[in-house]
mmCIF file of C-alpha atoms in Angstrom:
data_model
loop_
_atom_site.group_PDB
_atom_site.id
_atom_site.type_symbol
_atom_site.label_atom_id
_atom_site.label_comp_id
_atom_site.label_asym_id
_atom_site.label_seq_id
_atom_site.Cartn_x
_atom_site.Cartn_y
_atom_site.Cartn_z
ATOM 1 C CA MET A 1 6.024 -16.872 -3.030
ATOM 2 C CA SER A 2 5.517 -14.864 -0.275
ATOM 3 C CA LEU A 3 2.358 -14.922 1.955
ATOM 4 C CA PRO A 4 -0.130 -12.481 1.327
ATOM 5 C CA SER A 5 -0.678 -9.438 3.932
ATOM 6 C CA VAL A 6 -4.021 -6.980 4.083
ATOM 7 C CA GLN A 7 -4.273 -3.421 4.940
ATOM 8 C CA LEU A 8 -5.665 -2.892 7.876
ATOM 9 C CA TYR A 9 -7.062 -0.053 6.747
ATOM 10 C CA SER A 10 -9.868 -2.487 4.567
ATOM 11 C CA VAL A 11 -11.448 -2.886 8.106
ATOM 12 C CA ARG A 12 -11.481 0.247 8.736
ATOM 13 C CA ASP A 13 -14.062 0.326 10.606
ATOM 14 C CA ALA A 14 -14.561 -2.826 12.575
ATOM 15 C CA PHE A 15 -10.427 -2.432 13.434
ATOM 16 C CA ALA A 16 -11.168 0.972 15.164
ATOM 17 C CA ALA A 17 -14.196 -0.847 16.829
ATOM 18 C CA ASP A 18 -12.649 -3.665 17.860
ATOM 19 C CA PRO A 19 -9.127 -4.299 17.225
ATOM 20 C CA ALA A 20 -8.417 -7.221 19.033
ATOM 21 C CA GLY A 21 -11.504 -8.941 17.559
ATOM 22 C CA THR A 22 -10.527 -7.574 14.137
ATOM 23 C CA LEU A 23 -7.294 -8.787 13.930
ATOM 24 C CA ARG A 24 -8.364 -12.235 15.098
ATOM 25 C CA ARG A 25 -11.028 -12.297 12.213
ATOM 26 C CA LEU A 26 -8.018 -11.942 9.832
ATOM 27 C CA ALA A 27 -6.234 -14.302 11.453
ATOM 28 C CA GLU A 28 -8.978 -16.977 11.074
ATOM 29 C CA ILE A 29 -9.037 -15.898 7.569
ATOM 30 C CA GLY A 30 -5.474 -17.240 7.389
ATOM 31 C CA PHE A 31 -3.365 -13.662 7.051
ATOM 32 C CA THR A 32 -0.664 -13.944 8.992
ATOM 33 C CA GLN A 33 0.533 -10.593 8.087
ATOM 34 C CA VAL A 34 -1.285 -7.677 8.069
ATOM 35 C CA GLU A 35 -0.149 -3.818 7.025
ATOM 36 C CA PRO A 36 -1.126 -1.244 9.469
ATOM 37 C CA TYR A 37 -2.256 2.156 8.836
ATOM 38 C CA GLY A 38 -1.988 5.389 12.176
ATOM 39 C CA VAL A 39 1.191 3.435 13.426
ATOM 40 C CA VAL A 40 1.267 5.782 16.383
ATOM 41 C CA GLU A 41 -2.516 6.475 16.557
ATOM 42 C CA ASN A 42 -2.794 2.212 16.728
ATOM 43 C CA VAL A 43 0.653 1.259 18.432
ATOM 44 C CA GLU A 44 -1.148 0.063 21.702
ATOM 45 C CA ALA A 45 -3.632 -1.716 19.533
ATOM 46 C CA LEU A 46 -0.747 -3.590 17.827
ATOM 47 C CA ARG A 47 1.527 -3.962 20.341
ATOM 48 C CA ALA A 48 -1.111 -6.325 22.244
ATOM 49 C CA GLY A 49 -2.621 -7.857 19.179
ATOM 50 C CA LEU A 50 0.004 -8.537 16.667
ATOM 51 C CA PRO A 51 1.519 -11.166 18.786
ATOM 52 C CA ALA A 52 -1.559 -12.514 20.686
ATOM 53 C CA ASN A 53 -2.844 -13.430 16.657
ATOM 54 C CA GLY A 54 0.549 -14.637 15.309
ATOM 55 C CA LEU A 55 0.492 -11.757 13.359
ATOM 56 C CA THR A 56 3.691 -10.068 12.094
ATOM 57 C CA ALA A 57 3.566 -5.810 10.017
ATOM 58 C CA PRO A 58 6.708 -6.173 7.904
ATOM 59 C CA THR A 59 4.493 -3.175 5.943
ATOM 60 C CA ALA A 60 2.679 0.026 7.404
ATOM 61 C CA HIS A 61 0.809 2.692 6.014
ATOM 62 C CA ALA A 62 1.757 6.294 8.185
ATOM 63 C CA ARG A 63 1.974 10.050 6.535
ATOM 64 C CA LEU A 64 5.435 11.149 6.786
ATOM 65 C CA LEU A 65 5.692 14.336 4.885
ATOM 66 C CA GLY A 66 5.115 17.321 7.411
ATOM 67 C CA ALA A 67 4.725 14.680 10.031
ATOM 68 C CA ASP A 68 6.399 13.958 13.330
ATOM 69 C CA GLN A 69 8.629 11.167 11.502
ATOM 70 C CA GLN A 70 10.815 10.723 15.040
ATOM 71 C CA ALA A 71 7.598 9.333 16.593
ATOM 72 C CA VAL A 72 6.276 7.071 13.151
ATOM 73 C CA PHE A 73 9.755 5.679 12.631
ATOM 74 C CA ALA A 74 10.044 4.716 16.787
ATOM 75 C CA ALA A 75 6.498 2.927 16.926
ATOM 76 C CA ALA A 76 7.336 1.394 14.192
ATOM 77 C CA ALA A 77 10.858 0.056 15.317
ATOM 78 C CA GLU A 78 8.837 -1.384 18.148
ATOM 79 C CA LEU A 79 6.237 -2.975 16.266
ATOM 80 C CA GLY A 80 9.016 -4.610 14.278
ATOM 81 C CA ILE A 81 7.619 -3.044 10.963
ATOM 82 C CA GLY A 82 10.337 -3.266 8.673
ATOM 83 C CA LEU A 83 8.707 -0.533 5.912
ATOM 84 C CA VAL A 84 6.789 2.369 6.366
ATOM 85 C CA ILE A 85 5.166 3.735 3.581
ATOM 86 C CA ASP A 86 3.729 7.035 2.864
ATOM 87 C CA PRO A 87 0.324 6.713 1.400
ATOM 88 C CA LEU A 88 -0.661 9.825 -0.326
ATOM 89 C CA VAL A 89 0.440 12.907 -1.715
ATOM 90 C CA PRO A 90 -2.045 15.050 -3.208
ATOM 91 C CA ALA A 91 -2.847 14.644 -7.103
ATOM 92 C CA GLU A 92 -1.577 18.671 -7.545
ATOM 93 C CA ARG A 93 1.793 18.247 -6.033
ATOM 94 C CA TRP A 94 2.411 15.715 -9.456
ATOM 95 C CA GLN A 95 1.904 18.089 -11.922
ATOM 96 C CA ASP A 96 4.724 20.068 -12.052
ATOM 97 C CA PRO A 97 8.328 18.437 -12.375
ATOM 98 C CA ALA A 98 9.790 20.592 -9.189
ATOM 99 C CA ASP A 99 7.656 19.103 -7.226
ATOM 100 C CA ILE A 100 7.799 16.118 -7.694
ATOM 101 C CA ALA A 101 11.580 17.017 -7.352
ATOM 102 C CA ALA A 102 10.997 18.355 -3.688
ATOM 103 C CA THR A 103 8.865 14.828 -2.603
ATOM 104 C CA ALA A 104 11.313 12.723 -3.744
ATOM 105 C CA GLU A 105 14.122 14.827 -1.603
ATOM 106 C CA ALA A 106 11.625 14.858 0.840
ATOM 107 C CA LEU A 107 10.916 11.216 1.209
ATOM 108 C CA ASN A 108 14.901 10.531 0.459
ATOM 109 C CA ALA A 109 15.496 12.429 3.636
ATOM 110 C CA ALA A 110 12.568 10.974 5.426
ATOM 111 C CA ALA A 111 14.270 7.919 4.762
ATOM 112 C CA LYS A 112 18.165 8.680 6.575
ATOM 113 C CA LEU A 113 16.324 9.343 9.600
ATOM 114 C CA ALA A 114 14.454 6.123 9.316
ATOM 115 C CA ALA A 115 17.514 4.080 8.744
ATOM 116 C CA GLU A 116 18.649 5.083 12.223
ATOM 117 C CA HIS A 117 16.017 3.103 13.627
ATOM 118 C CA GLY A 118 15.768 0.043 11.477
ATOM 119 C CA VAL A 119 13.373 1.306 9.597
ATOM 120 C CA ARG A 120 12.716 1.910 5.708
ATOM 121 C CA VAL A 121 10.814 4.232 3.765
ATOM 122 C CA GLY A 122 8.294 3.625 1.061
ATOM 123 C CA TYR A 123 5.464 5.697 -1.263
ATOM 124 C CA HIS A 124 2.515 4.073 -2.803
ATOM 125 C CA ASN A 125 0.364 5.630 -5.419
ATOM 126 C CA HIS A 126 -2.675 6.538 -6.376
ATOM 127 C CA TRP A 127 -4.066 7.106 -9.690
ATOM 128 C CA TRP A 128 -3.612 10.104 -10.607
ATOM 129 C CA GLU A 129 0.455 10.124 -10.132
ATOM 130 C CA LEU A 130 -0.061 8.284 -12.978
ATOM 131 C CA GLU A 131 -2.511 9.858 -14.978
ATOM 132 C CA SER A 132 -0.433 13.359 -14.789
ATOM 133 C CA ARG A 133 2.325 13.080 -17.203
ATOM 134 C CA ILE A 134 5.872 14.741 -17.718
ATOM 135 C CA ASP A 135 7.361 14.915 -21.438
ATOM 136 C CA GLY A 136 5.364 11.720 -22.076
ATOM 137 C CA ARG A 137 6.155 9.871 -19.161
ATOM 138 C CA SER A 138 4.211 9.259 -16.041
ATOM 139 C CA ALA A 139 4.963 11.676 -12.948
ATOM 140 C CA PHE A 140 5.212 8.819 -10.599
ATOM 141 C CA GLU A 141 8.063 6.992 -12.476
ATOM 142 C CA VAL A 142 10.208 10.072 -13.245
ATOM 143 C CA PHE A 143 9.615 10.619 -9.361
ATOM 144 C CA ALA A 144 10.782 6.980 -8.952
ATOM 145 C CA GLU A 145 14.002 7.710 -10.380
ATOM 146 C CA GLN A 146 14.944 10.574 -8.097
ATOM 147 C CA LEU A 147 15.002 8.575 -5.079
ATOM 148 C CA ASP A 148 17.546 7.081 -3.230
ATOM 149 C CA PRO A 149 17.920 3.386 -3.364
ATOM 150 C CA ALA A 150 17.033 3.223 -0.013
ATOM 151 C CA VAL A 151 13.057 4.280 -0.485
ATOM 152 C CA ALA A 152 11.313 1.543 -1.804
ATOM 153 C CA LEU A 153 8.208 1.757 -3.508
ATOM 154 C CA GLU A 154 4.618 0.062 -2.694
ATOM 155 C CA VAL A 155 2.875 0.015 -6.069
ATOM 156 C CA ASP A 156 -1.568 0.414 -5.811
ATOM 157 C CA THR A 157 -1.505 -2.071 -9.347
ATOM 158 C CA TYR A 158 -5.315 -1.273 -8.798
ATOM 159 C CA TRP A 159 -4.834 2.906 -8.780
ATOM 160 C CA ALA A 160 -2.169 2.074 -11.010
ATOM 161 C CA THR A 161 -4.188 0.528 -13.999
ATOM 162 C CA ALA A 162 -7.400 3.397 -13.418
ATOM 163 C CA GLY A 163 -4.378 5.828 -13.737
ATOM 164 C CA GLY A 164 -4.279 4.435 -17.259
ATOM 165 C CA GLU A 165 -1.288 2.401 -16.834
ATOM 166 C CA ASP A 166 -0.176 -1.375 -17.808
ATOM 167 C CA ALA A 167 0.306 -2.174 -14.488
ATOM 168 C CA PRO A 168 2.525 -5.073 -15.382
ATOM 169 C CA ALA A 169 4.530 -3.363 -17.586
ATOM 170 C CA LEU A 170 5.265 -0.537 -15.247
ATOM 171 C CA LEU A 171 5.669 -3.595 -12.027
ATOM 172 C CA ARG A 172 8.372 -4.845 -14.977
ATOM 173 C CA ARG A 173 9.801 -0.800 -15.849
ATOM 174 C CA LEU A 174 10.511 -0.608 -11.984
ATOM 175 C CA GLY A 175 11.571 -4.168 -11.031
ATOM 176 C CA ASP A 176 13.188 -5.153 -7.707
ATOM 177 C CA ARG A 177 12.117 -0.851 -6.139
ATOM 178 C CA VAL A 178 8.748 -2.641 -5.908
ATOM 179 C CA ARG A 179 8.786 -3.644 -2.660
ATOM 180 C CA ALA A 180 5.148 -4.656 -2.109
ATOM 181 C CA ILE A 181 1.925 -4.153 -4.280
ATOM 182 C CA HIS A 182 -1.648 -3.546 -2.998
ATOM 183 C CA VAL A 183 -3.763 -6.377 -4.645
ATOM 184 C CA LYS A 184 -7.011 -5.142 -5.478
ATOM 185 C CA ASP A 185 -9.335 -5.451 -8.272
ATOM 186 C CA GLY A 186 -12.916 -4.103 -9.247
ATOM 187 C CA GLY A 187 -14.608 -1.586 -12.548
ATOM 188 C CA LEU A 188 -11.597 0.879 -11.983
ATOM 189 C CA ALA A 189 -13.416 3.596 -10.839
ATOM 190 C CA THR A 190 -11.756 6.213 -8.965
ATOM 191 C CA ASP A 191 -13.997 6.966 -6.095
ATOM 192 C CA ALA A 192 -13.306 2.954 -5.492
ATOM 193 C CA THR A 193 -17.087 2.014 -6.148
ATOM 194 C CA GLY A 194 -17.342 -1.398 -7.381
ATOM 195 C CA GLN A 195 -14.230 -2.983 -5.992
ATOM 196 C CA VAL A 196 -14.457 -6.614 -6.081
ATOM 197 C CA PRO A 197 -12.364 -9.608 -4.609
ATOM 198 C CA ALA A 198 -8.980 -10.525 -6.472
ATOM 199 C CA GLY A 199 -9.514 -12.139 -9.993
ATOM 200 C CA GLN A 200 -13.203 -10.533 -10.001
ATOM 201 C CA GLY A 201 -12.531 -7.134 -11.985
ATOM 202 C CA ARG A 202 -11.020 -5.617 -14.877
ATOM 203 C CA VAL A 203 -7.350 -5.521 -13.270
ATOM 204 C CA PRO A 204 -5.211 -8.202 -14.613
ATOM 205 C CA VAL A 205 -4.251 -9.338 -11.483
ATOM 206 C CA ALA A 206 -2.359 -13.076 -12.662
ATOM 207 C CA ASP A 207 -0.368 -10.783 -15.197
ATOM 208 C CA VAL A 208 0.713 -8.324 -11.978
ATOM 209 C CA LEU A 209 1.603 -10.802 -9.595
ATOM 210 C CA ALA A 210 3.519 -12.194 -12.801
ATOM 211 C CA ALA A 211 5.296 -9.422 -13.159
ATOM 212 C CA ALA A 212 6.728 -8.598 -9.469
ATOM 213 C CA PRO A 213 7.190 -12.153 -8.361
ATOM 214 C CA ASP A 214 9.244 -11.096 -5.052
ATOM 215 C CA ALA A 215 6.893 -8.256 -3.609
ATOM 216 C CA LEU A 216 4.898 -8.934 -0.578
ATOM 217 C CA ARG A 217 1.217 -9.038 -1.773
ATOM 218 C CA VAL A 218 -1.224 -6.636 0.111
ATOM 219 C CA VAL A 219 -5.333 -7.532 -0.117
ATOM 220 C CA GLU A 220 -6.713 -4.258 0.098
ATOM 221 C CA PHE A 221 -10.729 -2.819 -0.085
ATOM 222 C CA ASP A 222 -10.434 1.219 0.336
ATOM 223 C CA ALA A 223 -14.635 0.786 -0.059
ATOM 224 C CA TYR A 224 -16.797 -2.389 -0.223
ATOM 225 C CA SER A 225 -20.139 -2.134 -1.632
ATOM 226 C CA GLY A 226 -21.298 -5.792 -1.089
ATOM 227 C CA PRO A 227 -23.683 -6.813 1.337
ATOM 228 C CA ALA A 228 -23.251 -6.243 4.203
ATOM 229 C CA GLY A 229 -21.450 -7.842 6.440
ATOM 230 C CA ASP A 230 -19.660 -9.504 3.206
ATOM 231 C CA LEU A 231 -16.131 -7.336 3.365
ATOM 232 C CA PHE A 232 -14.512 -10.010 5.761
ATOM 233 C CA ALA A 233 -15.838 -12.537 2.749
ATOM 234 C CA ALA A 234 -14.638 -10.255 0.060
ATOM 235 C CA ILE A 235 -11.178 -10.149 1.961
ATOM 236 C CA ALA A 236 -11.002 -13.727 2.819
ATOM 237 C CA ALA A 237 -11.569 -13.950 -1.058
ATOM 238 C CA SER A 238 -8.903 -12.495 -1.981
ATOM 239 C CA HIS A 239 -6.704 -14.496 0.179
ATOM 240 C CA ALA A 240 -7.939 -17.230 -1.915
ATOM 241 C CA PHE A 241 -7.207 -16.525 -5.008
ATOM 242 C CA LEU A 242 -3.470 -15.113 -3.687
ATOM 243 C CA THR A 243 -2.493 -18.137 -2.297
ATOM 244 C CA GLY A 244 -4.117 -20.688 -4.850
ATOM 245 C CA ALA A 245 -7.209 -22.011 -3.082
ATOM 246 C CA GLY A 246 -9.476 -19.874 -4.777
ATOM 247 C CA ARG A 247 -7.861 -20.719 -8.553
#
């Protein structure tokens, strides 16, 4: 079982105010890996903050489609990030097979450019890719079968569940294309309210983990409405759940 990572978007306000202190707090929880967002924008903070806190960043989120991909992949390579994941293609682009094919083609092209930097490309879903159906199948799976094998998937298991999908079954169907999963839990509201530590909500987290045993586990909270200042405690609870300390 790989040690868990944490998506820095979860602590975006704290990270924007105090990057070094935020990375230190995550390391103190027990994380040895993080998943940055905005690689180019945050490269200076990460260049110093990752090694200072014994952290690595095997994966990161960065907008790829319509962005300066050379800059993104160069920054990722400098930081030791092996997999750069496009975090979002809007819902309206998942309704028509031609649009889905165009997204797949664009990410396949990005993967070729990334390879020149020794980096891989991936995609992260929201709920709408699973909710949208093309001939009875989810748009996400229609998309996945058009990807070059070099393009990885990071399945957000909360959003997949919120989109009406059986997340463990989805993971089993996608197999080793899934290199990472977002582990988050809650009441499945699509506005991200009501998210809770892993194992305390409606996502079948234990079944999710069993369905993707080799995928990197990345803790994430899109939002947290618990007691003020308690976000880091919630992240620590998810870390404990994933490492067995909370079960």
